[in-house]
Amino acid sequence: MNGFRKARVEDVRRIKQLIDNHMQEGFMLPRPLSELYENLRDFYVWEEDGVIHGNVGLHIVWENLAEVKSLVVDHHGRGRGIGKELVNLCLEEARQLHIQKVFALTQIPDFFLKLGFEILDKAQLPHKVWAECIKCHKYPSCDEIAVGITVLEAPARPSQELELMASPFPTLAPNPVEKCVK
């Protein structure tokens, strides 16, 4: 089989190997094997002659927000448009799921900027920061750049939610510290 497809259980160890190799090159954070199995349905792979040379995951974060994660293309596949196509698969899936916005944390923002993403302030991603980033060994001195793209226009919302939709990547929950101080 040659081409792009959804990942299968037998692909997880190769996905882990690709991520670990990319991590050793300094471009990615580690992912435990258990996390990859738990999130297998998020992943796409690119396979050529029976060998997986690239992978990416689309992880749903909130009702209108998803993350492109673990994008890796090995040296065999680089420069061939494989990474771009893997990201495009994620963006198309986000559209099909009616997710409005997609983001990524990356050390190579120029790649995403060429695909139409824009630089974001990580403060616009509170669910990501509190769910995952706070557990990272780099927190709070993260060297990754947040990038995001709108893939679907926001549907009409009741007036109470309009304030949440005002910014391109809204703060999805009020700051609990501010509530306590008031």
Short mmCIF file of N, CA and C in Angstrom, two decimals:
data_model
loop_
_atom_site.label_atom_id
_atom_site.label_comp_id
_atom_site.label_asym_id
_atom_site.label_seq_id
_atom_site.Cartn_x
_atom_site.Cartn_y
_atom_site.Cartn_z
N MET A 1 0.85 -1.19 0.00
CA MET A 1 0.00 0.00 0.00
C MET A 1 0.88 1.24 0.00
N ASN A 2 0.58 2.16 -0.86
CA ASN A 2 1.26 3.45 -0.89
C ASN A 2 0.22 4.54 -0.71
N GLY A 3 0.55 5.54 0.11
CA GLY A 3 -0.35 6.67 0.24
C GLY A 3 -0.70 7.00 1.67
N PHE A 4 -1.75 7.82 1.79
CA PHE A 4 -2.22 8.32 3.07
C PHE A 4 -3.40 7.49 3.54
N ARG A 5 -3.47 7.28 4.84
CA ARG A 5 -4.59 6.53 5.40
C ARG A 5 -4.68 6.80 6.90
N LYS A 6 -5.80 6.41 7.49
CA LYS A 6 -5.94 6.46 8.94
C LYS A 6 -5.02 5.40 9.55
N ALA A 7 -4.47 5.73 10.70
CA ALA A 7 -3.56 4.81 11.38
C ALA A 7 -4.34 3.62 11.93
N ARG A 8 -3.62 2.51 12.06
CA ARG A 8 -4.17 1.28 12.63
C ARG A 8 -3.31 0.88 13.84
N VAL A 9 -3.81 -0.04 14.63
CA VAL A 9 -3.12 -0.46 15.85
C VAL A 9 -1.69 -0.91 15.55
N GLU A 10 -1.51 -1.64 14.47
CA GLU A 10 -0.17 -2.14 14.16
C GLU A 10 0.81 -1.03 13.76
N ASP A 11 0.32 0.20 13.57
CA ASP A 11 1.18 1.33 13.21
C ASP A 11 1.76 2.06 14.41
N VAL A 12 1.22 1.82 15.59
CA VAL A 12 1.57 2.64 16.76
C VAL A 12 3.06 2.60 17.08
N ARG A 13 3.68 1.46 17.04
CA ARG A 13 5.11 1.39 17.38
C ARG A 13 5.96 2.15 16.36
N ARG A 14 5.59 2.13 15.09
CA ARG A 14 6.32 2.91 14.08
C ARG A 14 6.08 4.41 14.30
N ILE A 15 4.86 4.79 14.61
CA ILE A 15 4.57 6.20 14.92
C ILE A 15 5.43 6.66 16.08
N LYS A 16 5.51 5.84 17.11
CA LYS A 16 6.35 6.16 18.28
C LYS A 16 7.81 6.32 17.86
N GLN A 17 8.28 5.43 17.02
CA GLN A 17 9.67 5.50 16.55
C GLN A 17 9.92 6.79 15.77
N LEU A 18 9.00 7.17 14.90
CA LEU A 18 9.15 8.42 14.15
C LEU A 18 9.17 9.62 15.09
N ILE A 19 8.27 9.63 16.06
CA ILE A 19 8.22 10.73 17.03
C ILE A 19 9.52 10.78 17.84
N ASP A 20 9.99 9.63 18.31
CA ASP A 20 11.23 9.59 19.10
C ASP A 20 12.43 10.08 18.28
N ASN A 21 12.50 9.67 17.00
CA ASN A 21 13.59 10.14 16.15
C ASN A 21 13.54 11.65 15.97
N HIS A 22 12.35 12.16 15.76
CA HIS A 22 12.17 13.61 15.58
C HIS A 22 12.49 14.35 16.88
N MET A 23 12.15 13.74 18.00
CA MET A 23 12.45 14.32 19.31
C MET A 23 13.96 14.41 19.50
N GLN A 24 14.70 13.38 19.11
CA GLN A 24 16.15 13.39 19.26
C GLN A 24 16.80 14.46 18.38
N GLU A 25 16.12 14.83 17.29
CA GLU A 25 16.61 15.91 16.44
C GLU A 25 16.27 17.28 17.04
N GLY A 26 15.48 17.29 18.12
CA GLY A 26 15.16 18.52 18.82
C GLY A 26 13.90 19.23 18.34
N PHE A 27 13.06 18.52 17.59
CA PHE A 27 11.88 19.17 17.02
C PHE A 27 10.55 18.76 17.64
N MET A 28 10.56 17.90 18.63
CA MET A 28 9.29 17.39 19.13
C MET A 28 9.42 16.96 20.58
N LEU A 29 8.30 17.00 21.27
CA LEU A 29 8.24 16.50 22.63
C LEU A 29 7.91 15.01 22.60
N PRO A 30 8.31 14.28 23.62
CA PRO A 30 8.02 12.83 23.64
C PRO A 30 6.53 12.55 23.78
N ARG A 31 6.13 11.40 23.29
CA ARG A 31 4.76 10.91 23.46
C ARG A 31 4.86 9.48 23.99
N PRO A 32 4.27 9.21 25.14
CA PRO A 32 4.29 7.83 25.66
C PRO A 32 3.49 6.90 24.74
N LEU A 33 3.93 5.66 24.70
CA LEU A 33 3.26 4.65 23.89
C LEU A 33 1.78 4.54 24.28
N SER A 34 1.50 4.59 25.57
CA SER A 34 0.10 4.49 26.03
C SER A 34 -0.75 5.62 25.46
N GLU A 35 -0.20 6.83 25.38
CA GLU A 35 -0.94 7.96 24.83
C GLU A 35 -1.22 7.76 23.34
N LEU A 36 -0.27 7.18 22.64
CA LEU A 36 -0.48 6.93 21.21
C LEU A 36 -1.58 5.90 20.99
N TYR A 37 -1.60 4.85 21.79
CA TYR A 37 -2.69 3.87 21.67
C TYR A 37 -4.03 4.51 22.02
N GLU A 38 -4.06 5.31 23.09
CA GLU A 38 -5.31 5.95 23.51
C GLU A 38 -5.86 6.90 22.45
N ASN A 39 -4.97 7.51 21.69
CA ASN A 39 -5.37 8.51 20.71
C ASN A 39 -5.19 8.04 19.27
N LEU A 40 -5.12 6.76 19.05
CA LEU A 40 -4.88 6.20 17.73
C LEU A 40 -5.84 6.74 16.68
N ARG A 41 -7.09 6.92 17.05
CA ARG A 41 -8.10 7.38 16.09
C ARG A 41 -7.81 8.79 15.59
N ASP A 42 -6.94 9.53 16.28
CA ASP A 42 -6.57 10.88 15.86
C ASP A 42 -5.60 10.88 14.68
N PHE A 43 -4.93 9.77 14.42
CA PHE A 43 -3.76 9.75 13.55
C PHE A 43 -4.02 9.33 12.11
N TYR A 44 -3.25 9.99 11.24
CA TYR A 44 -3.10 9.60 9.84
C TYR A 44 -1.64 9.21 9.65
N VAL A 45 -1.39 8.35 8.68
CA VAL A 45 -0.01 7.99 8.33
C VAL A 45 0.17 8.09 6.83
N TRP A 46 1.43 8.21 6.42
CA TRP A 46 1.81 8.12 5.01
C TRP A 46 2.74 6.92 4.90
N GLU A 47 2.35 6.00 4.02
CA GLU A 47 3.06 4.74 3.88
C GLU A 47 3.53 4.60 2.43
N GLU A 48 4.75 4.06 2.28
CA GLU A 48 5.27 3.78 0.95
C GLU A 48 6.01 2.44 1.01
N ASP A 49 5.65 1.55 0.14
CA ASP A 49 6.26 0.21 0.08
C ASP A 49 6.24 -0.50 1.43
N GLY A 50 5.11 -0.37 2.12
CA GLY A 50 4.94 -1.06 3.39
C GLY A 50 5.60 -0.42 4.60
N VAL A 51 6.21 0.75 4.42
CA VAL A 51 6.88 1.44 5.53
C VAL A 51 6.23 2.79 5.75
N ILE A 52 5.90 3.09 7.00
CA ILE A 52 5.33 4.39 7.35
C ILE A 52 6.47 5.39 7.47
N HIS A 53 6.36 6.47 6.71
CA HIS A 53 7.38 7.50 6.70
C HIS A 53 6.89 8.82 7.27
N GLY A 54 5.60 8.92 7.63
CA GLY A 54 5.08 10.16 8.19
C GLY A 54 3.79 9.93 8.94
N ASN A 55 3.53 10.81 9.89
CA ASN A 55 2.29 10.72 10.65
C ASN A 55 1.89 12.10 11.18
N VAL A 56 0.63 12.20 11.53
CA VAL A 56 0.08 13.41 12.14
C VAL A 56 -1.20 13.02 12.87
N GLY A 57 -1.54 13.79 13.90
CA GLY A 57 -2.79 13.57 14.61
C GLY A 57 -3.62 14.83 14.65
N LEU A 58 -4.93 14.67 14.62
CA LEU A 58 -5.87 15.78 14.85
C LEU A 58 -6.59 15.45 16.14
N HIS A 59 -6.33 16.24 17.17
CA HIS A 59 -6.89 15.99 18.49
C HIS A 59 -7.92 17.07 18.82
N ILE A 60 -9.15 16.65 19.10
CA ILE A 60 -10.20 17.61 19.44
C ILE A 60 -9.96 18.09 20.87
N VAL A 61 -9.95 19.42 21.02
CA VAL A 61 -9.67 20.04 22.31
C VAL A 61 -10.95 20.56 22.95
N TRP A 62 -11.83 21.13 22.12
CA TRP A 62 -13.06 21.73 22.62
C TRP A 62 -14.06 21.74 21.48
N GLU A 63 -15.26 22.22 21.73
CA GLU A 63 -16.31 22.15 20.72
C GLU A 63 -15.96 22.85 19.41
N ASN A 64 -15.11 23.84 19.45
CA ASN A 64 -14.77 24.57 18.22
C ASN A 64 -13.26 24.63 17.99
N LEU A 65 -12.51 23.71 18.58
CA LEU A 65 -11.06 23.82 18.54
C LEU A 65 -10.42 22.42 18.51
N ALA A 66 -9.45 22.26 17.60
CA ALA A 66 -8.69 21.01 17.52
C ALA A 66 -7.22 21.35 17.30
N GLU A 67 -6.37 20.37 17.61
CA GLU A 67 -4.93 20.57 17.50
C GLU A 67 -4.32 19.58 16.52
N VAL A 68 -3.45 20.09 15.65
CA VAL A 68 -2.61 19.24 14.83
C VAL A 68 -1.42 18.86 15.70
N LYS A 69 -1.21 17.56 15.90
CA LYS A 69 -0.17 17.08 16.82
C LYS A 69 0.73 16.06 16.13
N SER A 70 1.93 15.97 16.65
CA SER A 70 2.85 14.89 16.29
C SER A 70 3.07 14.77 14.78
N LEU A 71 3.21 15.90 14.11
CA LEU A 71 3.51 15.88 12.68
C LEU A 71 4.97 15.52 12.49
N VAL A 72 5.20 14.40 11.82
CA VAL A 72 6.56 13.93 11.54
C VAL A 72 6.59 13.37 10.12
N VAL A 73 7.60 13.76 9.38
CA VAL A 73 7.91 13.12 8.10
C VAL A 73 9.40 12.80 8.17
N ASP A 74 9.74 11.54 7.96
CA ASP A 74 11.16 11.17 8.05
C ASP A 74 11.94 11.69 6.85
N HIS A 75 13.24 11.48 6.86
CA HIS A 75 14.10 12.02 5.80
C HIS A 75 13.72 11.49 4.42
N HIS A 76 13.21 10.28 4.36
CA HIS A 76 12.79 9.69 3.08
C HIS A 76 11.66 10.51 2.44
N GLY A 77 10.77 11.05 3.26
CA GLY A 77 9.59 11.73 2.73
C GLY A 77 9.69 13.25 2.68
N ARG A 78 10.71 13.83 3.26
CA ARG A 78 10.80 15.29 3.32
C ARG A 78 11.02 15.90 1.94
N GLY A 79 10.44 17.08 1.77
CA GLY A 79 10.59 17.81 0.52
C GLY A 79 9.69 17.30 -0.59
N ARG A 80 8.76 16.44 -0.27
CA ARG A 80 7.87 15.84 -1.28
C ARG A 80 6.41 16.26 -1.09
N GLY A 81 6.16 17.20 -0.16
CA GLY A 81 4.79 17.65 0.08
C GLY A 81 3.99 16.74 1.01
N ILE A 82 4.66 15.79 1.63
CA ILE A 82 3.98 14.82 2.50
C ILE A 82 3.44 15.52 3.75
N GLY A 83 4.26 16.35 4.38
CA GLY A 83 3.82 17.07 5.58
C GLY A 83 2.62 17.96 5.29
N LYS A 84 2.66 18.66 4.18
CA LYS A 84 1.55 19.53 3.78
C LYS A 84 0.27 18.70 3.63
N GLU A 85 0.39 17.56 2.96
CA GLU A 85 -0.80 16.73 2.74
C GLU A 85 -1.33 16.15 4.06
N LEU A 86 -0.43 15.76 4.95
CA LEU A 86 -0.88 15.26 6.26
C LEU A 86 -1.66 16.34 7.02
N VAL A 87 -1.15 17.57 7.01
CA VAL A 87 -1.87 18.67 7.67
C VAL A 87 -3.20 18.92 6.98
N ASN A 88 -3.21 18.91 5.65
CA ASN A 88 -4.47 19.12 4.92
C ASN A 88 -5.51 18.05 5.25
N LEU A 89 -5.08 16.81 5.47
CA LEU A 89 -6.02 15.77 5.90
C LEU A 89 -6.66 16.14 7.23
N CYS A 90 -5.86 16.67 8.14
CA CYS A 90 -6.39 17.09 9.44
C CYS A 90 -7.37 18.25 9.29
N LEU A 91 -7.03 19.22 8.46
CA LEU A 91 -7.91 20.38 8.26
C LEU A 91 -9.23 19.95 7.64
N GLU A 92 -9.18 19.02 6.70
CA GLU A 92 -10.40 18.53 6.08
C GLU A 92 -11.25 17.76 7.10
N GLU A 93 -10.61 16.96 7.93
CA GLU A 93 -11.37 16.25 8.96
C GLU A 93 -12.01 17.23 9.94
N ALA A 94 -11.28 18.28 10.30
CA ALA A 94 -11.85 19.30 11.19
C ALA A 94 -13.10 19.92 10.55
N ARG A 95 -13.05 20.22 9.27
CA ARG A 95 -14.22 20.76 8.57
C ARG A 95 -15.38 19.77 8.63
N GLN A 96 -15.10 18.49 8.36
CA GLN A 96 -16.15 17.47 8.37
C GLN A 96 -16.78 17.35 9.76
N LEU A 97 -15.99 17.57 10.79
CA LEU A 97 -16.49 17.49 12.17
C LEU A 97 -17.11 18.80 12.64
N HIS A 98 -17.11 19.81 11.78
CA HIS A 98 -17.65 21.14 12.08
C HIS A 98 -16.86 21.85 13.17
N ILE A 99 -15.57 21.59 13.21
CA ILE A 99 -14.67 22.29 14.13
C ILE A 99 -14.20 23.54 13.39
N GLN A 100 -14.28 24.67 14.07
CA GLN A 100 -14.01 25.94 13.40
C GLN A 100 -12.53 26.29 13.32
N LYS A 101 -11.77 25.98 14.35
CA LYS A 101 -10.39 26.46 14.42
C LYS A 101 -9.44 25.30 14.75
N VAL A 102 -8.27 25.37 14.15
CA VAL A 102 -7.24 24.36 14.36
C VAL A 102 -5.95 25.08 14.71
N PHE A 103 -5.22 24.54 15.68
CA PHE A 103 -3.94 25.13 16.06
C PHE A 103 -2.88 24.05 16.12
N ALA A 104 -1.64 24.49 16.22
CA ALA A 104 -0.51 23.59 16.44
C ALA A 104 0.52 24.34 17.27
N LEU A 105 1.28 23.60 18.04
CA LEU A 105 2.46 24.14 18.72
C LEU A 105 3.66 23.55 17.99
N THR A 106 4.57 24.41 17.57
CA THR A 106 5.64 23.96 16.69
C THR A 106 6.93 24.74 16.92
N GLN A 107 8.03 24.12 16.55
CA GLN A 107 9.31 24.80 16.52
C GLN A 107 9.65 25.21 15.09
N ILE A 108 8.77 24.88 14.16
CA ILE A 108 8.98 25.22 12.76
C ILE A 108 7.73 25.97 12.26
N PRO A 109 7.48 27.19 12.77
CA PRO A 109 6.25 27.89 12.40
C PRO A 109 6.16 28.24 10.92
N ASP A 110 7.29 28.44 10.25
CA ASP A 110 7.25 28.82 8.83
C ASP A 110 6.53 27.77 7.98
N PHE A 111 6.67 26.50 8.33
CA PHE A 111 5.97 25.44 7.60
C PHE A 111 4.47 25.69 7.65
N PHE A 112 3.94 25.97 8.85
CA PHE A 112 2.50 26.19 9.02
C PHE A 112 2.06 27.51 8.42
N LEU A 113 2.89 28.54 8.51
CA LEU A 113 2.54 29.84 7.94
C LEU A 113 2.33 29.72 6.43
N LYS A 114 3.12 28.89 5.77
CA LYS A 114 2.97 28.68 4.32
C LYS A 114 1.64 28.00 3.99
N LEU A 115 1.05 27.32 4.97
CA LEU A 115 -0.24 26.65 4.77
C LEU A 115 -1.42 27.53 5.16
N GLY A 116 -1.15 28.78 5.54
CA GLY A 116 -2.24 29.70 5.88
C GLY A 116 -2.47 29.90 7.37
N PHE A 117 -1.69 29.24 8.22
CA PHE A 117 -1.81 29.44 9.65
C PHE A 117 -1.24 30.81 10.01
N GLU A 118 -1.62 31.32 11.17
CA GLU A 118 -1.10 32.58 11.69
C GLU A 118 -0.52 32.33 13.07
N ILE A 119 0.43 33.16 13.47
CA ILE A 119 1.02 33.07 14.81
C ILE A 119 -0.04 33.45 15.83
N LEU A 120 -0.11 32.71 16.94
CA LEU A 120 -1.05 32.97 18.02
C LEU A 120 -0.31 33.21 19.32
N ASP A 121 -0.98 33.86 20.24
CA ASP A 121 -0.51 33.95 21.61
C ASP A 121 -1.02 32.70 22.33
N LYS A 122 -0.15 32.00 23.03
CA LYS A 122 -0.56 30.76 23.72
C LYS A 122 -1.66 31.02 24.75
N ALA A 123 -1.78 32.27 25.21
CA ALA A 123 -2.85 32.61 26.16
C ALA A 123 -4.23 32.40 25.53
N GLN A 124 -4.31 32.32 24.21
CA GLN A 124 -5.57 32.07 23.53
C GLN A 124 -5.93 30.58 23.53
N LEU A 125 -5.10 29.75 24.13
CA LEU A 125 -5.30 28.31 24.14
C LEU A 125 -5.35 27.76 25.57
N PRO A 126 -6.23 28.27 26.42
CA PRO A 126 -6.21 27.86 27.83
C PRO A 126 -6.45 26.38 28.05
N HIS A 127 -7.29 25.73 27.23
CA HIS A 127 -7.53 24.31 27.42
C HIS A 127 -6.27 23.49 27.17
N LYS A 128 -5.50 23.88 26.18
CA LYS A 128 -4.25 23.20 25.90
C LYS A 128 -3.26 23.40 27.03
N VAL A 129 -3.12 24.64 27.48
CA VAL A 129 -2.15 24.95 28.53
C VAL A 129 -2.48 24.19 29.80
N TRP A 130 -3.73 24.19 30.22
CA TRP A 130 -4.08 23.54 31.49
C TRP A 130 -4.19 22.03 31.37
N ALA A 131 -4.50 21.52 30.20
CA ALA A 131 -4.63 20.07 30.06
C ALA A 131 -3.30 19.38 29.84
N GLU A 132 -2.42 19.96 29.03
CA GLU A 132 -1.19 19.27 28.66
C GLU A 132 0.07 20.06 29.00
N CYS A 133 0.10 21.32 28.62
CA CYS A 133 1.35 22.09 28.75
C CYS A 133 1.85 22.14 30.18
N ILE A 134 0.93 22.24 31.12
CA ILE A 134 1.34 22.36 32.51
C ILE A 134 2.09 21.11 32.99
N LYS A 135 1.91 19.97 32.31
CA LYS A 135 2.61 18.73 32.66
C LYS A 135 3.97 18.59 31.98
N CYS A 136 4.25 19.47 31.04
CA CYS A 136 5.46 19.36 30.22
C CYS A 136 6.69 19.84 30.99
N HIS A 137 7.81 19.18 30.75
CA HIS A 137 9.05 19.56 31.42
C HIS A 137 9.55 20.94 30.98
N LYS A 138 9.04 21.47 29.88
CA LYS A 138 9.43 22.81 29.43
C LYS A 138 8.57 23.92 30.02
N TYR A 139 7.47 23.58 30.66
CA TYR A 139 6.56 24.59 31.21
C TYR A 139 7.22 25.28 32.40
N PRO A 140 7.16 26.59 32.51
CA PRO A 140 6.50 27.58 31.67
C PRO A 140 7.42 28.20 30.62
N SER A 141 8.57 27.63 30.39
CA SER A 141 9.54 28.20 29.45
C SER A 141 9.50 27.48 28.10
N CYS A 142 8.34 27.35 27.55
CA CYS A 142 8.14 26.62 26.30
C CYS A 142 8.77 27.39 25.13
N ASP A 143 9.46 26.67 24.27
CA ASP A 143 10.06 27.30 23.10
C ASP A 143 9.25 27.04 21.83
N GLU A 144 8.09 26.43 21.96
CA GLU A 144 7.26 26.18 20.80
C GLU A 144 6.41 27.42 20.51
N ILE A 145 6.10 27.60 19.23
CA ILE A 145 5.30 28.72 18.76
C ILE A 145 3.90 28.20 18.47
N ALA A 146 2.89 28.93 18.92
CA ALA A 146 1.50 28.57 18.62
C ALA A 146 1.10 29.18 17.28
N VAL A 147 0.48 28.37 16.45
CA VAL A 147 -0.05 28.82 15.16
C VAL A 147 -1.49 28.31 15.05
N GLY A 148 -2.31 29.04 14.32
CA GLY A 148 -3.70 28.63 14.18
C GLY A 148 -4.30 29.06 12.87
N ILE A 149 -5.40 28.41 12.53
CA ILE A 149 -6.11 28.71 11.29
C ILE A 149 -7.61 28.47 11.52
N THR A 150 -8.43 29.30 10.91
CA THR A 150 -9.88 29.11 10.93
C THR A 150 -10.25 28.28 9.71
N VAL A 151 -10.90 27.14 9.94
CA VAL A 151 -11.27 26.27 8.83
C VAL A 151 -12.75 26.35 8.48
N LEU A 152 -13.56 26.84 9.42
CA LEU A 152 -14.99 27.05 9.19
C LEU A 152 -15.39 28.34 9.88
N GLU A 153 -16.26 29.09 9.25
CA GLU A 153 -16.78 30.28 9.91
C GLU A 153 -17.69 29.86 11.05
N ALA A 154 -17.70 30.67 12.08
CA ALA A 154 -18.52 30.37 13.26
C ALA A 154 -20.00 30.46 12.90
N PRO A 155 -20.80 29.49 13.35
CA PRO A 155 -22.24 29.57 13.12
C PRO A 155 -22.85 30.64 14.01
N ALA A 156 -24.05 31.03 13.68
CA ALA A 156 -24.75 32.01 14.52
C ALA A 156 -24.89 31.42 15.92
N ARG A 157 -24.63 32.26 16.91
CA ARG A 157 -24.65 31.82 18.31
C ARG A 157 -25.64 32.66 19.10
N PRO A 158 -26.17 32.12 20.19
CA PRO A 158 -26.97 32.94 21.09
C PRO A 158 -26.13 34.11 21.61
N SER A 159 -26.76 35.22 21.92
CA SER A 159 -26.05 36.44 22.29
C SER A 159 -25.11 36.25 23.47
N GLN A 160 -25.40 35.40 24.43
CA GLN A 160 -24.53 35.21 25.59
C GLN A 160 -23.19 34.61 25.21
N GLU A 161 -23.10 33.93 24.06
CA GLU A 161 -21.85 33.32 23.64
C GLU A 161 -21.08 34.19 22.65
N LEU A 162 -21.66 35.28 22.18
CA LEU A 162 -20.99 36.12 21.19
C LEU A 162 -19.67 36.65 21.70
N GLU A 163 -19.61 37.00 22.98
CA GLU A 163 -18.37 37.53 23.55
C GLU A 163 -17.24 36.51 23.45
N LEU A 164 -17.55 35.24 23.65
CA LEU A 164 -16.53 34.20 23.56
C LEU A 164 -16.01 34.03 22.14
N MET A 165 -16.81 34.37 21.16
CA MET A 165 -16.42 34.17 19.78
C MET A 165 -15.76 35.41 19.17
N ALA A 166 -15.54 36.48 19.94
CA ALA A 166 -15.03 37.74 19.41
C ALA A 166 -13.61 37.63 18.87
N SER A 167 -12.71 36.93 19.56
CA SER A 167 -11.33 36.84 19.09
C SER A 167 -11.19 35.63 18.17
N PRO A 168 -10.14 35.62 17.32
CA PRO A 168 -9.97 34.48 16.42
C PRO A 168 -9.85 33.15 17.16
N PHE A 169 -9.17 33.14 18.30
CA PHE A 169 -9.06 31.96 19.12
C PHE A 169 -9.48 32.37 20.52
N PRO A 170 -10.77 32.26 20.82
CA PRO A 170 -11.29 32.81 22.07
C PRO A 170 -10.81 32.06 23.30
N THR A 171 -10.80 32.79 24.41
CA THR A 171 -10.60 32.15 25.69
C THR A 171 -11.88 31.39 25.97
N LEU A 172 -11.78 30.10 26.15
CA LEU A 172 -12.97 29.26 26.20
C LEU A 172 -13.60 29.17 27.58
N ALA A 173 -12.89 29.59 28.60
CA ALA A 173 -13.43 29.54 29.96
C ALA A 173 -12.97 30.79 30.69
N PRO A 174 -13.81 31.34 31.56
CA PRO A 174 -13.39 32.51 32.31
C PRO A 174 -12.22 32.17 33.22
N ASN A 175 -11.43 33.17 33.52
CA ASN A 175 -10.28 33.00 34.41
C ASN A 175 -10.80 32.82 35.83
N PRO A 176 -10.57 31.67 36.48
CA PRO A 176 -11.11 31.43 37.82
C PRO A 176 -10.52 32.38 38.86
N VAL A 177 -9.33 32.87 38.66
CA VAL A 177 -8.72 33.80 39.61
C VAL A 177 -9.48 35.11 39.61
N GLU A 178 -9.86 35.61 38.43
CA GLU A 178 -10.60 36.86 38.33
C GLU A 178 -11.93 36.74 39.06
N LYS A 179 -12.61 35.59 38.94
CA LYS A 179 -13.90 35.40 39.61
C LYS A 179 -13.74 35.50 41.13
N CYS A 180 -12.66 34.96 41.66
CA CYS A 180 -12.46 34.98 43.10
C CYS A 180 -12.15 36.37 43.63
N VAL A 181 -11.50 37.19 42.81
CA VAL A 181 -11.08 38.51 43.27
C VAL A 181 -12.24 39.47 43.26
N LYS A 182 -13.18 39.30 42.37
CA LYS A 182 -14.31 40.26 42.22
C LYS A 182 -15.28 40.18 43.36
#
